[in-house]
Amino acid sequence: AEALCPPLLALFVDWPLLLWTSVAVMVPVLLTLWCSAQRSKWKSHRKEFFRQSKHGWHYTDLFSKPTYCCVCSQHILHGAFCDCCGVCADEQCLRRADHSLACKEIMAPCSPDGSMEHRWVRGNVPLASYCAVCKQQCGTQPKLCDLRCVWCQTTVHDDCIDALADHLCNLGEFHHLIIPPHYLYHVNKLRRRHPEEYAKLAPSRGSGWTPVLVLANTRSGNNMGEGLLGEFRTLLNPVQVFDLSRLTPSKALQLCTLLPPGSVRVLVCGGDGTVGWVLDAIDSMKLKGQDPFIPRVTILPLGTGNDLSNTLGWGAGYAGEIPVEQVLRNVLEAEVVRMDRWKVQVASKGAYFRKPKVLSMNNYFSVGPDALMALSFHTHREKTPSFFSSRIINKAVYFLYGTKDCLVQECKDLDKRIELELDGERLDLPSLEGIIVCNISYWGGGCRLWEGMGDEPCPPTRLDDGLLEVMGVFGSFHCAQIQVKLANPVRLGQAHTVRLLLKSSKMPMQVDGEPWAQGPCTITITHKTQALMLYHSAEQTDDDDGSSASETESATPQDSPRPPASRTTHNI
């Protein structure tokens, strides 16, 4: 015992040194293991882009048109169809279809001269399709007949197919938007080398090649996302189409690193919240030092409000009124515009050792009755999401919450509870219940808030001028009057920096439709960056003179200087 005491005592005395030595050894080891795990995740995800093609089966109890099994050729009422290649099969033939009928190839080699053969699928051609040879209607006989190319969508009669024996596939009308399978085949061969070598493959696709990635939120609006995903897989390479309920935007956008920088367009099928989610993912990828791909983002509005979509000319809501083919044509013809993005910092009072909450803003920030309606709607939708599956139902619920607040007036005396500064200048507020800070011209599901009814001149709004429009409302009833053009908001001014100080009690707030209840705090809104968006000139846009549509395709947010300072007005 006496012999063991000195070593044990020495160990007890030196235990801090032993602890720090262990930490110094373990931290690098753990960090190395974590980085290795992250790399393996990226490698496994990257392999998904080069996976083997397989059918994406969808079951249906009743086909919408006369349908025949591609295996046994019998007429079927219910069964399964592949939304990538269009193959249909009944339940008994489904296993045979998986083994005997190949799906649309995600990647495949091409001939030495770069040409690509047609990939024909027999039967169940689209309605009102015409033969590429004899120009007569296809699919009119009551049997499994005629053929369709899954890439260029060419249809041809069984008797006319020999005339196209030497005809090559050019990927059809949307060849500028499609990632061809042979491109991914060559990328797969080069992926062990430096990624810059991918750019050598781009000239083979021509100068106008602008591949599009489709990111759909199947929970938005009228739940049309699932059907749209299938239609886009039919027209494009299935690897270009992503379901955001299964894959985050950050992972989907990794495909951009395999494509020429600056050429990618991203079609977001969802609401304004989904668009913000995708733009945040783009920003985070740039911060991580990825190649400066900077995709151009466009919108197919499936949400409830869709104010950003309205501002960019893509409409107030998509309900299938135009075919998906026309949607892709609009994407091809769209022009590039810049859009300011803003940083919203929320520093809670008394939280000296806690970092401020930082949010990104594309549309607007508000405190008051409209944020209260959004918060009530959001709370109930989280409890029963299946009930809020229709755009009409969602707007009706908003109306009910607004009517309730007209009677209760939960946000009254806001001017006594909040201080507002525009570019460092404090404003004396009238008796308001709400303050709205806008980056875009539309608000509240289609209302041009700043311009109002046009009864008095006001500085125009722009997406790229580095200015915010700040307005006040007197309550929920005043908001309703503004939306039906019976009243104007109180125009408080335009500013580069907005600061709000909430002095007491909790107030409902929202940023781009994401609401929360906030206690005493300081909110600072400053310019963050600019995003490149696609603008549809056929619709009314944020700039009545169309000047923002003059941005060139080669421009990037980082290359352009900040817009010159515009006038700041305080009209109360």
Coordinates of C-alpha atoms in Angstrom, one line a residue:
A1 CA 0.0 0.0 0.0
E2 CA 2.8 2.4 0.9
A3 CA 4.5 1.6 -2.5
L4 CA 1.3 2.5 -4.4
C5 CA 0.6 5.8 -2.6
P6 CA 3.1 8.0 -4.4
P7 CA 2.1 7.1 -8.0
L8 CA -1.6 7.5 -7.1
L9 CA -0.9 10.9 -5.4
A10 CA 1.0 12.1 -8.5
L11 CA -1.8 11.1 -10.8
F12 CA -4.3 12.9 -8.6
V13 CA -2.2 16.1 -8.6
D14 CA -1.6 16.1 -12.4
W15 CA -5.2 15.2 -13.4
P16 CA -5.8 18.7 -15.0
L17 CA -2.8 18.2 -17.3
L18 CA -4.0 14.7 -18.1
L19 CA -7.5 16.0 -19.0
W20 CA -6.2 18.7 -21.3
T21 CA -3.8 16.3 -23.0
S22 CA -6.7 13.9 -23.7
V23 CA -8.8 16.8 -25.1
A24 CA -5.9 18.0 -27.3
V25 CA -5.6 14.5 -28.7
M26 CA -9.3 13.7 -29.1
V27 CA -10.5 16.9 -30.7
P28 CA -8.5 16.6 -33.9
V29 CA -9.5 12.9 -34.2
L30 CA -13.2 13.7 -33.7
L31 CA -13.0 16.6 -36.2
T32 CA -11.3 14.4 -38.8
L33 CA -14.0 11.7 -38.3
W34 CA -16.8 14.3 -38.7
C35 CA -15.3 15.7 -41.9
S36 CA -14.9 12.2 -43.3
A37 CA -18.6 11.5 -42.5
Q38 CA -19.6 14.7 -44.3
R39 CA -17.6 13.8 -47.3
S40 CA -19.0 10.3 -47.4
K41 CA -22.5 11.8 -47.2
W42 CA -21.8 14.1 -50.2
K43 CA -20.3 11.2 -52.1
S44 CA -23.3 8.9 -51.4
H45 CA -25.7 11.8 -52.4
R46 CA -23.6 12.5 -55.5
K47 CA -24.0 8.9 -56.5
E48 CA -27.8 9.4 -56.6
F49 CA -27.3 11.6 -59.7
F50 CA -25.7 8.7 -61.4
R51 CA -28.0 6.0 -60.2
Q52 CA -29.5 3.3 -62.5
S53 CA -32.7 4.3 -64.1
K54 CA -35.8 2.8 -62.6
H55 CA -39.5 3.2 -63.0
G56 CA -41.3 5.6 -60.7
W57 CA -44.6 3.7 -60.3
H58 CA -47.8 5.5 -59.3
Y59 CA -51.0 3.5 -58.6
T60 CA -54.4 4.7 -59.7
D61 CA -57.9 3.3 -59.3
L62 CA -59.1 4.7 -62.6
F63 CA -57.1 5.9 -65.5
S64 CA -58.3 9.2 -67.0
K65 CA -58.2 7.9 -70.6
P66 CA -58.4 4.5 -72.3
T67 CA -55.2 2.7 -71.2
Y68 CA -53.6 -0.6 -72.2
C69 CA -51.0 -2.6 -70.3
C70 CA -47.6 -2.4 -72.0
V71 CA -46.8 -6.0 -71.1
C72 CA -50.0 -8.0 -71.9
S73 CA -51.6 -5.4 -74.2
Q74 CA -55.0 -5.8 -72.4
H75 CA -57.3 -2.8 -71.6
I76 CA -57.0 -1.9 -68.0
L77 CA -59.1 0.4 -65.7
H78 CA -56.7 0.5 -62.7
G79 CA -53.1 -0.3 -62.3
A80 CA -49.8 1.6 -62.2
F81 CA -48.0 4.0 -64.5
C82 CA -44.5 5.4 -64.6
D83 CA -44.4 9.1 -64.6
C84 CA -40.9 9.2 -66.1
C85 CA -41.4 7.1 -69.3
G86 CA -45.2 6.6 -69.5
V87 CA -45.2 2.8 -69.3
C88 CA -48.5 1.4 -67.9
A89 CA -49.1 -2.0 -66.4
D90 CA -51.8 -3.9 -64.5
E91 CA -51.1 -5.4 -61.1
Q92 CA -50.3 -8.8 -62.5
C93 CA -47.8 -7.5 -65.0
L94 CA -46.1 -5.0 -62.8
R95 CA -43.1 -7.2 -61.9
R96 CA -42.6 -8.2 -65.5
A97 CA -42.7 -4.6 -66.6
D98 CA -39.9 -3.8 -64.1
H99 CA -37.7 -6.4 -65.6
S100 CA -38.6 -6.3 -69.3
L101 CA -39.3 -2.7 -70.0
A102 CA -36.5 -0.2 -69.4
C103 CA -37.3 3.3 -68.0
K104 CA -36.0 6.6 -69.3
E105 CA -32.2 6.6 -68.9
I106 CA -30.8 9.1 -66.5
M107 CA -27.4 8.7 -68.1
A108 CA -26.3 6.7 -71.1
P109 CA -23.5 6.8 -73.7
C110 CA -24.1 8.3 -77.1
S111 CA -22.5 7.6 -80.5
P112 CA -19.0 8.9 -81.3
D113 CA -20.4 11.9 -83.2
G114 CA -22.6 12.9 -80.2
S115 CA -25.9 11.9 -81.8
M116 CA -28.6 10.2 -79.8
E117 CA -31.2 7.6 -80.9
H118 CA -34.9 7.8 -80.1
R119 CA -36.1 5.9 -77.1
W120 CA -39.5 4.5 -78.1
V121 CA -42.3 3.4 -75.7
R122 CA -45.3 1.7 -77.4
G123 CA -48.9 2.6 -76.7
N124 CA -50.9 5.0 -74.6
V125 CA -49.7 8.0 -76.6
P126 CA -51.0 11.5 -75.5
L127 CA -54.4 12.5 -76.7
A128 CA -54.5 14.7 -79.8
S129 CA -50.9 13.7 -80.8
Y130 CA -50.0 13.4 -84.5
C131 CA -47.6 11.2 -86.4
A132 CA -44.3 12.8 -87.3
V133 CA -44.4 11.0 -90.7
C134 CA -47.9 11.0 -92.1
K135 CA -49.2 13.9 -89.9
Q136 CA -52.4 11.9 -89.0
Q137 CA -53.7 11.5 -85.4
C138 CA -52.1 8.7 -83.3
G139 CA -53.6 6.5 -80.7
T140 CA -57.1 6.3 -82.3
Q141 CA -57.3 2.5 -82.4
P142 CA -58.8 0.6 -79.4
K143 CA -55.6 -1.3 -78.7
L144 CA -51.9 -0.9 -77.6
C145 CA -50.6 0.9 -80.7
D146 CA -48.2 3.6 -82.0
L147 CA -45.0 4.9 -80.3
R148 CA -43.7 7.9 -78.5
C149 CA -40.1 9.0 -77.9
V150 CA -39.6 9.6 -74.1
W151 CA -37.1 12.4 -74.8
C152 CA -38.3 14.5 -77.8
Q153 CA -42.0 13.5 -77.4
T154 CA -42.2 12.6 -81.1
T155 CA -45.2 10.3 -81.8
V156 CA -45.4 7.9 -84.8
H157 CA -47.7 5.2 -86.1
D158 CA -46.6 1.6 -86.0
D159 CA -46.7 1.5 -89.8
C160 CA -44.6 4.6 -90.2
I161 CA -41.8 3.8 -87.8
D162 CA -39.6 2.4 -90.5
A163 CA -39.4 5.9 -92.1
L164 CA -37.7 7.2 -88.9
A165 CA -35.1 4.3 -88.9
D166 CA -32.2 6.8 -89.5
H167 CA -33.7 9.7 -87.7
L168 CA -31.9 10.9 -84.6
C169 CA -33.4 12.3 -81.4
N170 CA -32.7 16.1 -80.9
L171 CA -34.5 16.1 -77.4
G172 CA -37.4 18.1 -78.9
E173 CA -38.6 21.6 -78.2
F174 CA -37.0 21.8 -74.7
H175 CA -33.5 20.6 -75.6
H176 CA -32.1 23.9 -74.2
L177 CA -33.6 22.9 -70.8
I178 CA -32.8 19.2 -70.7
I179 CA -29.7 17.6 -69.2
P180 CA -29.1 14.9 -71.7
P181 CA -28.2 11.4 -70.5
H182 CA -24.9 11.4 -72.4
Y183 CA -23.7 14.6 -70.6
L184 CA -24.1 12.9 -67.2
Y185 CA -22.4 9.8 -68.6
H186 CA -19.3 11.9 -69.5
V187 CA -19.5 13.8 -66.2
N188 CA -19.5 10.5 -64.4
K189 CA -16.3 9.5 -66.1
L190 CA -14.7 12.8 -65.1
R191 CA -16.0 13.1 -61.6
R192 CA -12.8 11.7 -60.1
R193 CA -10.9 14.6 -61.6
H194 CA -11.0 18.4 -61.0
P195 CA -14.6 19.7 -61.3
E196 CA -13.5 22.5 -63.7
E197 CA -13.2 19.8 -66.4
Y198 CA -17.0 19.6 -66.5
A199 CA -17.0 23.0 -68.3
K200 CA -15.3 21.4 -71.3
L201 CA -18.5 19.4 -71.9
A202 CA -20.7 22.5 -72.1
P203 CA -19.8 23.7 -75.7
S204 CA -21.2 20.4 -77.1
R205 CA -24.6 21.5 -75.9
G206 CA -24.5 24.9 -77.7
S207 CA -24.4 28.5 -76.4
G208 CA -28.1 28.6 -75.6
W209 CA -28.1 25.6 -73.2
T210 CA -29.7 26.6 -69.9
P211 CA -30.6 23.5 -68.0
V212 CA -33.5 23.9 -65.6
L213 CA -33.8 22.2 -62.2
V214 CA -37.4 21.7 -60.9
L215 CA -37.9 21.9 -57.1
A216 CA -41.5 21.3 -56.0
N217 CA -43.0 21.6 -52.6
T218 CA -45.8 19.0 -52.5
R219 CA -47.4 20.7 -49.4
S220 CA -48.0 24.1 -51.0
G221 CA -51.4 25.5 -51.9
N222 CA -53.7 23.0 -53.7
N223 CA -51.3 20.0 -53.3
M224 CA -50.7 20.0 -57.0
G225 CA -46.9 19.4 -56.6
E226 CA -47.1 15.6 -56.9
G227 CA -48.8 15.7 -60.3
L228 CA -46.5 18.5 -61.5
L229 CA -43.5 16.5 -60.6
G230 CA -44.6 13.6 -62.9
E231 CA -45.3 16.0 -65.8
F232 CA -41.9 17.5 -65.5
R233 CA -40.2 14.1 -65.3
T234 CA -42.0 13.2 -68.5
L235 CA -40.6 16.2 -70.4
L236 CA -37.1 16.5 -68.8
N237 CA -34.5 14.2 -67.4
P238 CA -35.9 12.7 -64.2
V239 CA -32.6 13.7 -62.4
Q240 CA -33.5 17.3 -62.9
V241 CA -36.8 17.0 -60.9
F242 CA -36.8 17.1 -57.1
D243 CA -39.4 16.6 -54.4
L244 CA -38.6 18.9 -51.5
S245 CA -40.5 16.8 -49.1
R246 CA -37.8 14.1 -49.6
L247 CA -34.7 16.2 -50.4
T248 CA -33.7 19.6 -49.1
P249 CA -32.9 22.4 -51.6
S250 CA -29.2 22.4 -50.5
K251 CA -28.8 18.8 -51.6
A252 CA -30.8 19.2 -54.8
L253 CA -28.8 22.2 -55.8
Q254 CA -25.5 20.2 -55.6
L255 CA -26.4 19.2 -59.1
C256 CA -25.4 22.7 -60.2
T257 CA -21.8 21.9 -59.4
L258 CA -21.8 19.4 -62.3
L259 CA -23.2 21.9 -64.7
P260 CA -21.5 25.0 -66.4
P261 CA -21.4 28.0 -64.0
G262 CA -24.0 30.6 -64.5
S263 CA -26.2 28.5 -66.9
V264 CA -28.6 26.9 -64.5
R265 CA -32.2 28.0 -64.0
V266 CA -34.2 26.8 -61.0
L267 CA -38.0 26.5 -61.2
V268 CA -39.5 26.6 -57.7
C269 CA -43.0 25.1 -57.6
G270 CA -44.4 26.3 -54.3
G271 CA -45.3 29.4 -52.3
D272 CA -43.1 32.4 -51.4
G273 CA -41.8 30.5 -48.3
T274 CA -40.5 27.8 -50.6
V275 CA -38.8 30.4 -52.8
G276 CA -37.1 31.9 -49.7
W277 CA -36.0 28.4 -48.6
V278 CA -34.3 27.8 -52.0
L279 CA -32.7 31.3 -52.1
D280 CA -31.2 30.7 -48.6
A281 CA -29.8 27.4 -49.8
I282 CA -28.1 29.2 -52.8
D283 CA -26.6 31.7 -50.4
S284 CA -25.3 29.1 -48.1
M285 CA -23.7 27.2 -50.9
K286 CA -21.9 30.4 -52.1
L287 CA -20.6 31.0 -48.5
K288 CA -19.1 27.5 -48.4
G289 CA -16.9 28.4 -51.3
Q290 CA -18.7 26.5 -54.1
D291 CA -18.3 27.4 -57.7
P292 CA -20.1 30.7 -58.5
F293 CA -22.9 29.0 -60.4
I294 CA -25.6 31.5 -59.2
P295 CA -28.7 29.9 -60.7
R296 CA -31.5 32.1 -62.0
V297 CA -34.7 31.4 -59.9
T298 CA -38.2 31.4 -61.3
I299 CA -41.5 30.6 -59.7
L300 CA -44.6 28.4 -60.4
P301 CA -46.9 29.7 -57.7
L302 CA -48.6 27.0 -55.7
G303 CA -48.9 28.8 -52.4
T304 CA -51.7 30.9 -50.9
G305 CA -50.4 34.5 -51.1
N306 CA -47.8 34.3 -53.9
D307 CA -46.9 38.0 -53.7
L308 CA -43.3 37.5 -54.9
S309 CA -44.6 35.6 -57.9
N310 CA -47.1 38.4 -58.6
T311 CA -44.3 40.9 -58.5
L312 CA -42.2 39.0 -61.0
G313 CA -45.1 38.5 -63.4
W314 CA -45.7 34.8 -62.8
G315 CA -49.3 35.3 -61.5
A316 CA -51.2 35.1 -58.3
G317 CA -51.5 31.3 -58.2
Y318 CA -51.2 28.3 -60.6
A319 CA -54.2 26.0 -60.9
G320 CA -53.4 24.1 -64.0
E321 CA -54.8 26.8 -66.4
I322 CA -51.9 26.4 -68.7
P323 CA -50.1 23.2 -69.6
V324 CA -46.6 22.4 -68.2
E325 CA -45.2 22.8 -71.7
Q326 CA -46.2 26.4 -71.7
V327 CA -44.7 26.9 -68.3
L328 CA -41.3 25.7 -69.7
R329 CA -41.7 28.0 -72.7
N330 CA -42.2 30.9 -70.4
V331 CA -39.0 29.9 -68.5
L332 CA -37.1 29.9 -71.8
E333 CA -38.4 33.4 -72.7
A334 CA -38.0 35.0 -69.3
E335 CA -35.6 37.8 -68.6
V336 CA -33.2 38.2 -65.7
V337 CA -33.7 40.8 -63.0
R338 CA -32.0 41.6 -59.7
M339 CA -33.9 41.4 -56.4
D340 CA -32.7 42.8 -53.1
R341 CA -32.6 40.4 -50.1
W342 CA -32.6 41.7 -46.6
K343 CA -31.2 40.6 -43.2
V344 CA -33.6 40.9 -40.2
Q345 CA -31.9 40.8 -36.9
V346 CA -34.1 40.3 -33.8
A347 CA -32.2 41.1 -30.5
S348 CA -34.4 40.3 -27.5
K349 CA -34.2 42.7 -24.6
G350 CA -32.0 41.5 -21.8
A351 CA -30.4 38.7 -23.8
Y352 CA -26.9 40.2 -23.7
F353 CA -25.1 36.9 -24.0
R354 CA -27.4 35.5 -26.7
K355 CA -26.8 36.0 -30.4
P356 CA -29.7 37.9 -32.2
K357 CA -32.0 35.8 -34.2
V358 CA -31.2 36.4 -37.9
L359 CA -33.7 35.9 -40.7
S360 CA -33.7 36.5 -44.4
M361 CA -36.4 38.7 -46.0
N362 CA -37.5 38.8 -49.6
N363 CA -41.0 40.1 -49.5
Y364 CA -41.9 42.0 -46.3
F365 CA -41.7 42.2 -42.6
S366 CA -44.7 43.3 -40.5
V367 CA -45.9 43.7 -36.9
G368 CA -49.6 44.0 -36.1
P369 CA -52.9 42.6 -37.4
D370 CA -51.7 40.9 -40.6
A371 CA -49.0 39.1 -38.6
L372 CA -51.6 38.1 -36.0
M373 CA -53.7 36.6 -38.8
A374 CA -50.7 34.7 -40.1
L375 CA -49.8 33.5 -36.6
S376 CA -53.3 32.2 -35.9
F377 CA -53.4 30.5 -39.3
H378 CA -50.0 28.9 -38.9
T379 CA -50.9 27.6 -35.4
H380 CA -54.0 25.9 -36.6
R381 CA -52.4 24.5 -39.8
E382 CA -49.7 22.8 -37.7
K383 CA -52.4 21.1 -35.7
T384 CA -54.5 19.9 -38.7
P385 CA -52.4 20.2 -41.9
S386 CA -54.8 18.1 -44.0
F387 CA -57.6 20.7 -43.6
F388 CA -55.5 23.4 -45.1
S389 CA -55.0 21.8 -48.5
S390 CA -56.9 24.3 -50.6
R391 CA -56.0 27.8 -51.6
I392 CA -59.7 28.9 -51.2
I393 CA -60.0 27.4 -47.8
N394 CA -56.8 29.0 -46.7
K395 CA -58.0 32.5 -47.8
A396 CA -61.4 31.9 -46.1
V397 CA -59.6 31.1 -42.8
Y398 CA -57.5 34.3 -43.1
F399 CA -60.8 36.2 -43.6
L400 CA -62.3 34.7 -40.5
Y401 CA -59.2 35.6 -38.3
G402 CA -59.3 39.1 -39.8
T403 CA -62.9 39.5 -38.9
K404 CA -62.3 38.3 -35.4
D405 CA -59.5 40.9 -34.9
C406 CA -61.7 43.7 -36.1
L407 CA -63.8 43.0 -32.9
V408 CA -61.0 42.3 -30.5
Q409 CA -58.3 44.7 -31.7
E410 CA -55.4 42.9 -30.0
C411 CA -52.8 45.2 -31.6
K412 CA -54.2 48.6 -30.7
D413 CA -51.9 51.4 -29.3
L414 CA -49.0 50.1 -31.3
D415 CA -47.6 53.6 -31.5
K416 CA -47.2 53.6 -27.7
R417 CA -45.4 50.3 -27.6
I418 CA -43.0 50.7 -30.5
E419 CA -40.4 53.2 -31.8
L420 CA -39.5 53.4 -35.5
E421 CA -36.3 54.7 -37.1
L422 CA -35.7 55.1 -40.9
D423 CA -32.0 55.6 -41.7
G424 CA -31.4 56.7 -38.1
E425 CA -34.2 59.2 -38.1
R426 CA -36.9 58.6 -35.5
L427 CA -40.5 59.1 -36.6
D428 CA -43.5 60.3 -34.6
L429 CA -46.1 57.7 -35.3
P430 CA -49.9 58.3 -35.5
S431 CA -52.3 56.0 -33.8
L432 CA -51.4 52.8 -35.6
E433 CA -52.1 49.0 -35.1
G434 CA -49.5 47.7 -37.6
I435 CA -46.3 48.5 -39.5
I436 CA -45.4 46.9 -42.8
V437 CA -41.9 47.0 -44.3
C438 CA -42.0 45.9 -48.0
N439 CA -39.3 45.0 -50.5
I440 CA -41.7 44.1 -53.3
S441 CA -44.8 45.9 -54.6
Y442 CA -47.4 43.2 -53.7
W443 CA -48.7 42.4 -50.3
G444 CA -51.6 40.5 -48.7
G445 CA -52.3 38.2 -51.6
G446 CA -52.3 40.6 -54.6
C447 CA -52.6 44.1 -53.2
R448 CA -50.2 46.8 -54.6
L449 CA -49.6 48.4 -51.2
W450 CA -47.2 51.3 -51.8
E451 CA -48.9 52.6 -54.9
G452 CA -52.4 52.2 -53.4
M453 CA -55.2 53.7 -55.5
G454 CA -52.9 56.2 -57.2
D455 CA -54.7 59.2 -55.8
E456 CA -51.4 60.9 -54.8
P457 CA -47.9 60.8 -56.2
C458 CA -45.4 58.6 -54.5
P459 CA -41.8 57.4 -55.3
P460 CA -41.9 54.3 -57.4
T461 CA -40.9 50.9 -56.0
R462 CA -38.1 48.8 -57.5
L463 CA -36.7 45.4 -56.7
D464 CA -33.1 46.4 -57.0
D465 CA -32.8 50.0 -55.6
G466 CA -31.6 49.0 -52.0
L467 CA -34.7 50.7 -50.5
L468 CA -37.5 49.5 -48.3
E469 CA -41.0 50.9 -48.3
V470 CA -42.5 51.4 -44.8
M471 CA -46.2 51.8 -44.2
G472 CA -48.7 51.8 -41.4
V473 CA -52.3 50.4 -41.0
F474 CA -55.0 51.3 -38.5
G475 CA -56.2 47.8 -37.9
S476 CA -57.7 44.7 -39.6
F477 CA -60.6 46.6 -41.1
H478 CA -58.2 49.1 -42.6
C479 CA -56.2 46.2 -44.1
A480 CA -59.4 44.8 -45.7
Q481 CA -60.2 48.3 -47.1
I482 CA -56.8 48.5 -48.6
Q483 CA -57.1 45.0 -50.3
V484 CA -60.4 46.0 -52.0
K485 CA -58.9 49.5 -52.9
L486 CA -61.2 51.5 -50.7
A487 CA -58.3 53.0 -48.7
N488 CA -54.6 53.6 -48.8
P489 CA -52.0 52.7 -46.1
V490 CA -50.1 55.4 -44.2
R491 CA -46.9 55.9 -46.2
L492 CA -44.2 56.4 -43.6
G493 CA -41.3 56.5 -46.0
Q494 CA -38.5 54.7 -47.9
A495 CA -35.2 53.8 -46.2
H496 CA -32.0 51.8 -46.6
T497 CA -32.1 50.7 -43.0
V498 CA -35.1 50.2 -40.8
R499 CA -35.0 49.9 -37.0
L500 CA -37.9 49.0 -34.7
L501 CA -37.8 49.0 -30.9
L502 CA -40.6 47.1 -29.2
K503 CA -40.7 48.4 -25.6
S504 CA -43.2 46.2 -23.8
S505 CA -45.5 43.1 -24.1
K506 CA -45.6 40.5 -26.8
M507 CA -46.6 41.4 -30.4
P508 CA -47.2 39.1 -33.4
M509 CA -44.6 39.5 -36.2
Q510 CA -43.9 37.9 -39.5
V511 CA -41.2 37.7 -42.1
D512 CA -42.4 36.5 -45.5
G513 CA -45.4 34.7 -44.0
E514 CA -43.4 33.0 -41.2
P515 CA -45.0 34.4 -38.0
W516 CA -44.1 34.3 -34.3
A517 CA -45.0 36.1 -31.1
Q518 CA -42.1 38.4 -30.0
G519 CA -41.4 40.1 -26.6
P520 CA -39.5 43.3 -26.1
C521 CA -36.7 43.5 -28.6
T522 CA -34.8 45.6 -31.2
I523 CA -35.3 44.7 -34.8
T524 CA -32.8 45.9 -37.4
I525 CA -33.4 45.4 -41.2
T526 CA -30.4 45.9 -43.4
H527 CA -29.4 45.0 -47.0
K528 CA -28.0 41.4 -47.3
T529 CA -27.4 40.6 -51.0
Q530 CA -29.1 40.4 -54.4
A531 CA -30.6 37.4 -56.0
L532 CA -31.0 36.8 -59.7
M533 CA -34.7 36.1 -60.6
L534 CA -36.5 35.4 -63.8
Y535 CA -39.2 37.9 -64.8
H536 CA -42.1 37.2 -67.0
S537 CA -42.8 40.3 -69.1
A538 CA -46.2 39.2 -70.2
E539 CA -47.6 40.0 -66.8
Q540 CA -47.7 43.2 -64.8
T541 CA -44.4 43.7 -63.0
D542 CA -42.8 45.5 -60.1
D543 CA -41.5 48.2 -62.5
D544 CA -44.2 49.8 -64.6
D545 CA -41.6 51.1 -67.1
G546 CA -40.0 47.7 -67.3
S547 CA -36.6 49.1 -66.6
S548 CA -35.6 46.3 -64.2
A549 CA -36.0 43.8 -67.0
S550 CA -33.0 45.2 -68.8
E551 CA -30.5 43.4 -66.6
T552 CA -28.3 41.2 -68.8
E553 CA -27.9 37.4 -68.4
S554 CA -24.2 37.8 -67.5
A555 CA -24.8 40.1 -64.5
T556 CA -24.3 38.7 -61.0
P557 CA -25.2 40.2 -57.7
Q558 CA -21.6 40.5 -56.6
D559 CA -20.5 42.2 -59.8
S560 CA -22.9 45.1 -59.7
P561 CA -22.4 48.2 -57.6
R562 CA -25.1 49.1 -55.1
P563 CA -27.8 51.3 -56.6
P564 CA -27.4 55.0 -56.0
A565 CA -29.1 56.4 -52.9
S566 CA -32.7 57.3 -53.6
R567 CA -34.8 59.9 -51.8
T568 CA -36.2 59.0 -48.4
T569 CA -39.6 60.4 -47.7
H570 CA -41.6 60.6 -44.5
N571 CA -45.2 61.1 -45.4
I572 CA -47.5 60.8 -42.3

